[in-house]
CSV table of C-alpha atoms in Angstrom, one decimal:
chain,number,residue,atom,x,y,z
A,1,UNK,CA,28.9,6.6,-101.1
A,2,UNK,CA,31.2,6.3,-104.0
A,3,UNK,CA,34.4,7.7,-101.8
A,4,UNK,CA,33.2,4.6,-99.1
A,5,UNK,CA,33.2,1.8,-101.8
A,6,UNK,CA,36.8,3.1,-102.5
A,7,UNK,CA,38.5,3.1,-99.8
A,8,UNK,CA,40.4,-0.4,-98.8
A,9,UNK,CA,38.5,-3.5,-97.2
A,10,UNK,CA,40.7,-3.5,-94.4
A,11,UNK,CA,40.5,0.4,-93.5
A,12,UNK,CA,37.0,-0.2,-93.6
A,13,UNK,CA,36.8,-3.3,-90.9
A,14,UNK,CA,39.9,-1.6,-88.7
A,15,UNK,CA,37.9,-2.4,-85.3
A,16,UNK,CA,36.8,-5.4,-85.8
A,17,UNK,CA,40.1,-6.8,-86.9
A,18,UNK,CA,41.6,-4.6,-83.6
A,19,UNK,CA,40.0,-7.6,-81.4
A,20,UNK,CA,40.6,-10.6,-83.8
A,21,UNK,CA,43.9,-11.3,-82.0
A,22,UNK,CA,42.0,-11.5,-78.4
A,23,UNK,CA,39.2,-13.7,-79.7
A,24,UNK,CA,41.7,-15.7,-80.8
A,25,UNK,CA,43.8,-16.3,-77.5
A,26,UNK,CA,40.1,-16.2,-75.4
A,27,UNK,CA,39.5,-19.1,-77.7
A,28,UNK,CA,43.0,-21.2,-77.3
A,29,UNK,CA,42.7,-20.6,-73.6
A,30,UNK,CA,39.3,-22.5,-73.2
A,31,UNK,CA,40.1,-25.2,-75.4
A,32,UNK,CA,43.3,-26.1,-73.7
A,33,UNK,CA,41.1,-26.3,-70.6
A,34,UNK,CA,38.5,-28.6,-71.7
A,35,UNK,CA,41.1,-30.9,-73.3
A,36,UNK,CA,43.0,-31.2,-69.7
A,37,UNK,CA,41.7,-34.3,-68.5
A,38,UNK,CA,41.4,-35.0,-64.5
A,39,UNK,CA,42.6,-38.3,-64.0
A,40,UNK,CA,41.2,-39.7,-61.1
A,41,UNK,CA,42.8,-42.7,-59.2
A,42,UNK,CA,41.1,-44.9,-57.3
A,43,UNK,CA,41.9,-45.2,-53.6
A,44,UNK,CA,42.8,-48.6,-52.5
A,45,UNK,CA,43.1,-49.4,-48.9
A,46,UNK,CA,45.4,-52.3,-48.2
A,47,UNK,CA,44.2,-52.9,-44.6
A,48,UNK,CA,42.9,-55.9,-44.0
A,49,UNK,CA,39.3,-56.5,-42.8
A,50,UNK,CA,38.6,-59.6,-39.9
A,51,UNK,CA,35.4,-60.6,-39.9
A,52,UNK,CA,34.4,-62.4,-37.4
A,53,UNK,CA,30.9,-64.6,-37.0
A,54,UNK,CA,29.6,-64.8,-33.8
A,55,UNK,CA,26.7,-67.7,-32.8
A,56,UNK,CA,24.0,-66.8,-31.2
A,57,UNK,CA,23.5,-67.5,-27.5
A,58,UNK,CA,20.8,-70.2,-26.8
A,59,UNK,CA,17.9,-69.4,-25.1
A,60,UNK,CA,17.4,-69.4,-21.4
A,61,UNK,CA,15.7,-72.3,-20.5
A,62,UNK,CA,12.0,-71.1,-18.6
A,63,UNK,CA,12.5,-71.2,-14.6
A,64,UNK,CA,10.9,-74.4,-13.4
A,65,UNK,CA,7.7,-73.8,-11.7
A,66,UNK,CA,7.5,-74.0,-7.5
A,67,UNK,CA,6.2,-77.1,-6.8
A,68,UNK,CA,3.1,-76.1,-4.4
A,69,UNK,CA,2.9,-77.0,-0.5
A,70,UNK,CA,2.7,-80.7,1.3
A,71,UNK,CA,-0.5,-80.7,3.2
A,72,UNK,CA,0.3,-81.4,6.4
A,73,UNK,CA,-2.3,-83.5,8.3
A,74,UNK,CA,-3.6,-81.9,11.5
A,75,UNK,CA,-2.2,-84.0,15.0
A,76,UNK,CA,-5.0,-84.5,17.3
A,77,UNK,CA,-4.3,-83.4,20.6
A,78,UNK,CA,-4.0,-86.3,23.1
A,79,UNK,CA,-6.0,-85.7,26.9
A,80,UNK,CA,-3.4,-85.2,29.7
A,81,UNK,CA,-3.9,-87.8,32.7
A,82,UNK,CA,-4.8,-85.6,35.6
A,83,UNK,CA,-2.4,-85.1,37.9
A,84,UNK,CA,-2.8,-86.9,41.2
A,85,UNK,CA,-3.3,-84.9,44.2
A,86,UNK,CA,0.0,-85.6,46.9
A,87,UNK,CA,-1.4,-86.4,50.2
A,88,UNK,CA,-1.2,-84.1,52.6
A,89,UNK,CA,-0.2,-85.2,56.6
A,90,UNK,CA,-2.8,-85.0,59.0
A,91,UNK,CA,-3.1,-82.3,61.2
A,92,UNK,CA,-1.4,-81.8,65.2
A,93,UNK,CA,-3.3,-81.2,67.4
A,94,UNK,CA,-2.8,-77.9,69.2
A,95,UNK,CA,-2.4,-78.1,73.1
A,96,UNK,CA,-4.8,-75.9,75.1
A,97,UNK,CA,-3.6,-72.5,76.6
A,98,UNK,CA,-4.1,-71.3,79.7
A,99,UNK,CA,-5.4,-67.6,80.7
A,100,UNK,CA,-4.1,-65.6,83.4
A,101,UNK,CA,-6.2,-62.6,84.8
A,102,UNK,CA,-4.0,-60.0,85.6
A,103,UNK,CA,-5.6,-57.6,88.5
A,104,UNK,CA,-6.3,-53.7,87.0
A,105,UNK,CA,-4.3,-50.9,88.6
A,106,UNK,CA,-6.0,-47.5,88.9
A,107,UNK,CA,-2.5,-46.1,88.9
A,108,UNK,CA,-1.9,-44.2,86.2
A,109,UNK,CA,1.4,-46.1,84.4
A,110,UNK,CA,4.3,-43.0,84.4
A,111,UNK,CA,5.2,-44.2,81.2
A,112,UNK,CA,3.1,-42.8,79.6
A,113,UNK,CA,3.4,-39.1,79.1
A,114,UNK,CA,1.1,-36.4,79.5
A,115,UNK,CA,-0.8,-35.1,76.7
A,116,UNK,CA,1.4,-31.3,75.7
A,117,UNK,CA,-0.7,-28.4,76.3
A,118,UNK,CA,-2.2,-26.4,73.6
A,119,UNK,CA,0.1,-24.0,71.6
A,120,UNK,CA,-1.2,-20.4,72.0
A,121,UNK,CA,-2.0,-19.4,68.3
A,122,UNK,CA,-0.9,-15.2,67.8
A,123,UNK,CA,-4.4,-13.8,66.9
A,124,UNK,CA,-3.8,-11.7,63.4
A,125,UNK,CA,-3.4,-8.4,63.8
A,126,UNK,CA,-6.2,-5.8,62.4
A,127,UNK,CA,-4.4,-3.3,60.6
A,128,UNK,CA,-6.7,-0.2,60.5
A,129,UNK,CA,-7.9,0.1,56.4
A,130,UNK,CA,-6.3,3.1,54.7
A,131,UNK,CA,-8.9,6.1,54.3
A,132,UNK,CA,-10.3,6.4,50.6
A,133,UNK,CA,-8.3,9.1,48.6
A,134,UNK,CA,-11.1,12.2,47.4
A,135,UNK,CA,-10.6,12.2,43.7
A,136,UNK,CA,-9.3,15.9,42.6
A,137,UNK,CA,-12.4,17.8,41.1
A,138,UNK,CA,-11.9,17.7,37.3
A,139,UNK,CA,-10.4,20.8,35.8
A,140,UNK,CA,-12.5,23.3,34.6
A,141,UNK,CA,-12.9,23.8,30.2
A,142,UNK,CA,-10.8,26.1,29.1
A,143,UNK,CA,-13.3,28.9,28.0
A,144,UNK,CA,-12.6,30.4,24.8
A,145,UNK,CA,-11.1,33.3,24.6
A,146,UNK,CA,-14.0,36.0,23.8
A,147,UNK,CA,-11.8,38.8,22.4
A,148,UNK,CA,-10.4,36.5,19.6
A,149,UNK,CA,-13.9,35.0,18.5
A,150,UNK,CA,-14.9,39.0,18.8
A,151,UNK,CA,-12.2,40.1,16.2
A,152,UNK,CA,-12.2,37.0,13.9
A,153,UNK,CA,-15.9,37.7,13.6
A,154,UNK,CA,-15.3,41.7,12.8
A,155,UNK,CA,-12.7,41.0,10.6
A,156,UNK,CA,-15.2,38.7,8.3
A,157,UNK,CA,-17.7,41.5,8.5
A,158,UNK,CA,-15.1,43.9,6.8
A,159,UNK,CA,-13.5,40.9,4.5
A,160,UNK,CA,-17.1,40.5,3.2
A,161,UNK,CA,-18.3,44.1,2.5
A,162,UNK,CA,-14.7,44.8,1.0
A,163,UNK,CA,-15.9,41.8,-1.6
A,164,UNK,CA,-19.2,43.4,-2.7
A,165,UNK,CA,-18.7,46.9,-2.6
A,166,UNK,CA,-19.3,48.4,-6.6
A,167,UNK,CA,-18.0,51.2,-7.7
A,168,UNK,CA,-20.3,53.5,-8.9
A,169,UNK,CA,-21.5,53.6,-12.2
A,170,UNK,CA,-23.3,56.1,-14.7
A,171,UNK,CA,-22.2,59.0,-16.7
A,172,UNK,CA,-21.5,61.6,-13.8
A,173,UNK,CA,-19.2,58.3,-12.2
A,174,UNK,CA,-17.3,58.1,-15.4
A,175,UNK,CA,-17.1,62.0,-16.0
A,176,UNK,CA,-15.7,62.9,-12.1
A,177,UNK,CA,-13.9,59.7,-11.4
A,178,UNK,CA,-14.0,60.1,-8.4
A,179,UNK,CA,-11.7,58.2,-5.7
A,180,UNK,CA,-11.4,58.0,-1.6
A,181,UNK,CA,-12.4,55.9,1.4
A,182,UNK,CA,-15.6,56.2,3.3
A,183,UNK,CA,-16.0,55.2,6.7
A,184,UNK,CA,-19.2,53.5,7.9
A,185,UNK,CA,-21.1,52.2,10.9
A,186,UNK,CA,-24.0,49.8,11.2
A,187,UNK,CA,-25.6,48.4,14.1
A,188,UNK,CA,-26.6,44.0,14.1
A,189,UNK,CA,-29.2,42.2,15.6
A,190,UNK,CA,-27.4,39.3,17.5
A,191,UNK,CA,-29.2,37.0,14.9
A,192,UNK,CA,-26.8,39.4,11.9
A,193,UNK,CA,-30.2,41.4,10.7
A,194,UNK,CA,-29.7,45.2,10.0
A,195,UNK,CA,-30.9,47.7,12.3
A,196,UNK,CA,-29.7,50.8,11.5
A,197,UNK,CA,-26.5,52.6,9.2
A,198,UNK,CA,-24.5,55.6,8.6
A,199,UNK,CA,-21.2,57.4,7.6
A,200,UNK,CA,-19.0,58.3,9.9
A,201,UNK,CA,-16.6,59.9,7.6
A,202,UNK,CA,-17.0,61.0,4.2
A,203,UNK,CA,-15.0,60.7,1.2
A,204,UNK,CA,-16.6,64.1,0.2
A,205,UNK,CA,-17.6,62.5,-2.6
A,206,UNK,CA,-21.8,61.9,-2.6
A,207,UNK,CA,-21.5,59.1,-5.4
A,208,UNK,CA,-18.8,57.4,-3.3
A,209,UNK,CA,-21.2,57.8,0.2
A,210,UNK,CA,-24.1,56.3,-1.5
A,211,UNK,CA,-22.1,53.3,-3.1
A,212,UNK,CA,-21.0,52.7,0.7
A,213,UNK,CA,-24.4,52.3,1.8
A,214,UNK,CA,-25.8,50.1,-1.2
A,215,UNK,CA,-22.6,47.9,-0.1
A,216,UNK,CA,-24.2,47.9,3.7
A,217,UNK,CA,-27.8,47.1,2.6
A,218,UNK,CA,-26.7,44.4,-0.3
A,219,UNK,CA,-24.1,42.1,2.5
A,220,UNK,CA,-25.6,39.3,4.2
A,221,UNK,CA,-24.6,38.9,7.7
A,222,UNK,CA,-24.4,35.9,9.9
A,223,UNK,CA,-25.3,35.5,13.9
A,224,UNK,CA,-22.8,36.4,16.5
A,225,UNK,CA,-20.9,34.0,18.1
A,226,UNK,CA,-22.7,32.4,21.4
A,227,UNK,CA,-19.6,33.7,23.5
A,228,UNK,CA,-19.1,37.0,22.0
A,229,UNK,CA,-20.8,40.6,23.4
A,230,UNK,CA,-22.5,38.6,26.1
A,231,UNK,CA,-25.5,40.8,27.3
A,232,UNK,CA,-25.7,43.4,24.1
A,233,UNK,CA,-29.1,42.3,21.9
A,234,UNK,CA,-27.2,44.7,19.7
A,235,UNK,CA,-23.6,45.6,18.7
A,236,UNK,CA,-22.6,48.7,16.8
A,237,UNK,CA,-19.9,47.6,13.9
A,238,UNK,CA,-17.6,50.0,11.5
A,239,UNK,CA,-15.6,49.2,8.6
A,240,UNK,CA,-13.6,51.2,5.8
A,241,UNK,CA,-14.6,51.3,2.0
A,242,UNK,CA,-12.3,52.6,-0.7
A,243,UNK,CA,-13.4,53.2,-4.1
A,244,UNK,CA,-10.9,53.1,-6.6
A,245,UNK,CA,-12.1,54.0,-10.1
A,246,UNK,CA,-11.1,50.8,-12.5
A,247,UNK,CA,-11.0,48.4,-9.3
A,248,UNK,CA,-14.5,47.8,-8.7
């Protein structure tokens, strides 16, 4: 603190005495401003102004008022003097007239003509009437074809047995997996009841045979066609199973 108190006064105030001078111009520079005086002069236009005063028009006078109609007295309508008849000279009298007879001929006067004869009028001819055409006899339906409805109907039998068929199930099924087709025949009522069933080939496989005919004895069948197996109360049908183990 001592060492402070000694050193010089200016050393001490060195920055502030840095910007002394700039304070000092900042300063001159605004006062020389605000003593600069705008003078302002005033504008004076030297063209001269005519003004003029104009009088007023009078007012219209009101148009006079039509003065209203004469009555004009009604003329009485004086009687026109018949006109006299003009005299009209008397009659002449007419002189008598005399009346020939003249004697009747029974002479027939030549000239007058003869009536014409009658034209002959063509009588129409009959033309003889045209026979009636026979109408063609009317085509015959198609009949359907019996062999299509046949297969269409066998081929839904098969569709719908390959649909439910189940492979077989239990432990001996899951210890042999066994695998094949099976061949089998079944006879239909015409109304699609069961009559009778059987294999016709074996997959030589007995769990494979027997899930063949639980598939015949679970399907539901539907009647034969009207068209189809005409005669037969019965039809015998065969379709083809195969078991595949995993597929159902």
């Amino acid at each position: 603190m001592q060492a402070m108190m000694s050193m010089p006064f200016f050393y001490r105030f060195r920055d502030a005495l840095a910007t002394l001078p700039s304070v000092l111009i900042l300063a001159i520079l605004i006062f020389a401003g605000i003593q600069k005086a705008v003078k302002i002069q005033p504008h004076i236009d030297d063209s001269l102004v005519q003004i003029a005063l104009a009088e007023p028009e009078p007012p219209t006078p009101p148009a006079a008022a039509p003065a209203p109609p004469t009555p004009v007295a009604p003329q009485e309508a004086k009687p026109q003097a018949a006109a006299k008849p003009a005299p009209q000279p008397p009659p002449r009298p007419t002189p008598p007239q005399t009346v020939t007879a003249t004697p009747l001929s029974n002479t027939p006067n030549p000239e007058v003509a003869a009536p014409a004869p009658p034209k002959a009028v063509a009588a129409p001819i009959a033309t003889p009437a045209a026979p009636p055409q026979e109408m063609p006899p009317p085509a015959p339906a198609a009949k359907p074809n019996n062999a299509s409805i046949e297969a269409s109907y066998i081929s839904k039998l098969r569709a719908h047995l390959n649909s439910i068929k189940r492979y077989p199930t239990g432990r001996e099924a899951s210890q042999q997996r066994p695998q094949g087709k099976v061949k089998v025949w079944f006879v239909l009522n015409r109304d699609g009841t069961l009559v009778e069933q059987g294999i016709d080939e074996s997959s030589n496989s007995m769990l494979l045979d027997e899930a063949a005919r639980k598939t015949i004895n679970r399907a539901t069948f539907t009647a034969f066609p009207e068209s189809s197996w005409a005669g037969e109360a019965t039809h015998r049908f065969s379709a083809e199973l195969e078991f595949i183990p995993g597929a159902g």
